[in-house]
Coordinates of C-alpha atoms in Angstrom, one line a residue:
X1476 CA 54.1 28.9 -20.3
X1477 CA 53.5 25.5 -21.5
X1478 CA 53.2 24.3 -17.7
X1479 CA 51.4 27.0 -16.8
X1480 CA 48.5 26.5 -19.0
X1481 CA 48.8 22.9 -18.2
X1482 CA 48.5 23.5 -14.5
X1483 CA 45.3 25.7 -15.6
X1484 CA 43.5 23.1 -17.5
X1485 CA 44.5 20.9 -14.9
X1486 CA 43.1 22.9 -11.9
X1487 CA 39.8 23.9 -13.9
X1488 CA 39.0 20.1 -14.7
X1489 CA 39.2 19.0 -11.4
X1490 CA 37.2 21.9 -10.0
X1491 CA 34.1 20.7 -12.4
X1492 CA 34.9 17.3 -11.2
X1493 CA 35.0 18.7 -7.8
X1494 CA 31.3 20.7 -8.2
X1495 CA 29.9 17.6 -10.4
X1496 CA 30.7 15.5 -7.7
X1497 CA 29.0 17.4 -5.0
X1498 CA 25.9 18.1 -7.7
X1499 CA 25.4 14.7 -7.9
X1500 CA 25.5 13.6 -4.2
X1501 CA 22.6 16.4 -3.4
X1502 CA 20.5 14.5 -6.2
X1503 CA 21.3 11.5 -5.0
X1504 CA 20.1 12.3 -1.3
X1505 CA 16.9 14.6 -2.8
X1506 CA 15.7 11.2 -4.7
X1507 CA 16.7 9.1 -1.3
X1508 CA 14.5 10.8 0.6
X1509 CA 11.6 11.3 -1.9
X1510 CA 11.7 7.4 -2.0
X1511 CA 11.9 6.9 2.0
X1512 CA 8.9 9.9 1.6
X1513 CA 7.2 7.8 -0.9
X1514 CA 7.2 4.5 1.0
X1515 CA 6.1 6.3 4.4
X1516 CA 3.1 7.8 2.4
X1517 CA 2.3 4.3 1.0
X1518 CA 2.7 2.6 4.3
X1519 CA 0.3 5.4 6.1
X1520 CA -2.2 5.0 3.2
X1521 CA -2.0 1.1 3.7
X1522 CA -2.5 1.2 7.7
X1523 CA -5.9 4.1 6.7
X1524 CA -7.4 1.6 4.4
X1525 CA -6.9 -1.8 7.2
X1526 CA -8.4 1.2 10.1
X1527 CA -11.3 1.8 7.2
X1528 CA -12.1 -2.0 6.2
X1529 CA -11.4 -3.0 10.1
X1530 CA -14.5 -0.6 11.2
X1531 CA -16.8 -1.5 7.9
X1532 CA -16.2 -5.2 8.8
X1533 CA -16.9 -4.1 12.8
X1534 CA -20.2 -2.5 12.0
X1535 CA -21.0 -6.0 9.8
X1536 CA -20.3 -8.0 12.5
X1537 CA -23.8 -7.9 14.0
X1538 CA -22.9 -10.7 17.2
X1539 CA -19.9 -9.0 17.8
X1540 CA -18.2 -12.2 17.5
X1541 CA -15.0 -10.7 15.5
X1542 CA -16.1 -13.1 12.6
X1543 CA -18.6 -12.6 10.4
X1544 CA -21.4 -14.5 8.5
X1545 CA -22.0 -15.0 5.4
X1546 CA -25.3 -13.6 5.7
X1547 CA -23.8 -10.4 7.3
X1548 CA -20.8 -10.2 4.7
X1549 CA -23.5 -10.4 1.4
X1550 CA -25.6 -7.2 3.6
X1551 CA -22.4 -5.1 3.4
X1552 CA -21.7 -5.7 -0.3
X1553 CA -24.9 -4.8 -1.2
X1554 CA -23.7 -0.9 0.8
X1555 CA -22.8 1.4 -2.3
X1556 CA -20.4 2.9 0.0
X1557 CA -18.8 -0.5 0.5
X1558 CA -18.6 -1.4 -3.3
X1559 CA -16.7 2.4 -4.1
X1560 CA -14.5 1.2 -0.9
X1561 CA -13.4 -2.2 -2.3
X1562 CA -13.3 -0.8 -6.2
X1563 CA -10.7 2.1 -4.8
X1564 CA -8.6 -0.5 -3.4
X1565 CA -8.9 -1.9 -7.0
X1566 CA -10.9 -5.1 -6.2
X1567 CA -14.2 -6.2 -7.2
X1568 CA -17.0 -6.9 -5.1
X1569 CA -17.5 -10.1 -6.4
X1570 CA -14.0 -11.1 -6.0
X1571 CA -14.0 -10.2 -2.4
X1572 CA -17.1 -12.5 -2.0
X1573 CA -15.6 -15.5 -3.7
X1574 CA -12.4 -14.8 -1.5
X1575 CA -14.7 -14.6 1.8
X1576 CA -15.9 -18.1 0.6
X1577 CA -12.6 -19.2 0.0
X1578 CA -11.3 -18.5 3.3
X1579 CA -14.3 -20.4 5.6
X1580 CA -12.5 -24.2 4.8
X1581 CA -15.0 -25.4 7.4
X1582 CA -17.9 -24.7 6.0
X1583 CA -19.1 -23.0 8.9
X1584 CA -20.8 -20.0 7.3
X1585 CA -18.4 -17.7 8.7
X1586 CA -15.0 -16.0 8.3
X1587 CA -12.1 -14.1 10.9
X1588 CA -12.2 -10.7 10.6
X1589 CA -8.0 -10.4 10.5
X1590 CA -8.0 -13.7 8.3
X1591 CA -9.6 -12.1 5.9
X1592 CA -7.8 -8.9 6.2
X1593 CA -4.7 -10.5 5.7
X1594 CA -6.2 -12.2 2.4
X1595 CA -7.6 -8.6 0.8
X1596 CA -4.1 -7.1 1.4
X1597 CA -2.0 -10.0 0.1
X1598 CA -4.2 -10.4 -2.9
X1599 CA -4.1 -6.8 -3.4
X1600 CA -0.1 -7.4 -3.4
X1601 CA -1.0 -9.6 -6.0
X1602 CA -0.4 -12.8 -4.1
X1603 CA -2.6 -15.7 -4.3
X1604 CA -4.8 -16.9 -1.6

């Protein structure tokens, strides 16, 4: 009777162990693809944002040279629209003009369109120009 009972215990621990197991993988899986979901979202949200800054910075770009002045750059922050834009991406207008300065080394009066996209999203990464 001893053994049987034994057996019992025996049987009914690894069957827990058995549904525990499986419990956990299925959570496990669930929170791997919420994360892959997550980062896909973020990745779509960050390729919106470059379409929406690439067209702002087109319709700035007066010449159509794919650069633009600093004349043309200080016109679009004075756009309310453009302000909201750069505050949702959480960074201030003024810091985005001091970066736009930063980034023409030759004094020419003008900045790269891409250059200075690459600079808003690294410095939104938190990386310094």
């Amino acid at each position: 009777l001893v053994v049987f009972l034994g057996y019992i215990i025996f049987t009914t621990f690894a069957v827990l162990n058995v549904v525990t197991a499986v419990f956990v993988d299925q959570i496990q899986t669930a929170a791997q693809a919420d994360g892959e979901h997550m980062l896909e979202e973020r990745q779509k949200k960050v390729h919106k944002q470059l379409r929406e800054l690439r067209q702002i910075f087109r319709e700035a770009d007066q010449d159509g040279s794919g650069s633009i002045t600093t004349e043309e750059f200080e016109r679009l922050l004075q756009d309310e629209n453009v302000k909201v834009f750069f505050l949702r991406l959480d960074l201030d207008p003024h810091e985005v003009l001091a970066l736009f300065h930063a980034l023409d080394d030759d004094g020419s009066g003008t900045a790269d369109i891409d250059e200075f996209l690459f600079w808003i999203m690294r410095v939104r990464a938190g990386v310094n120009p």
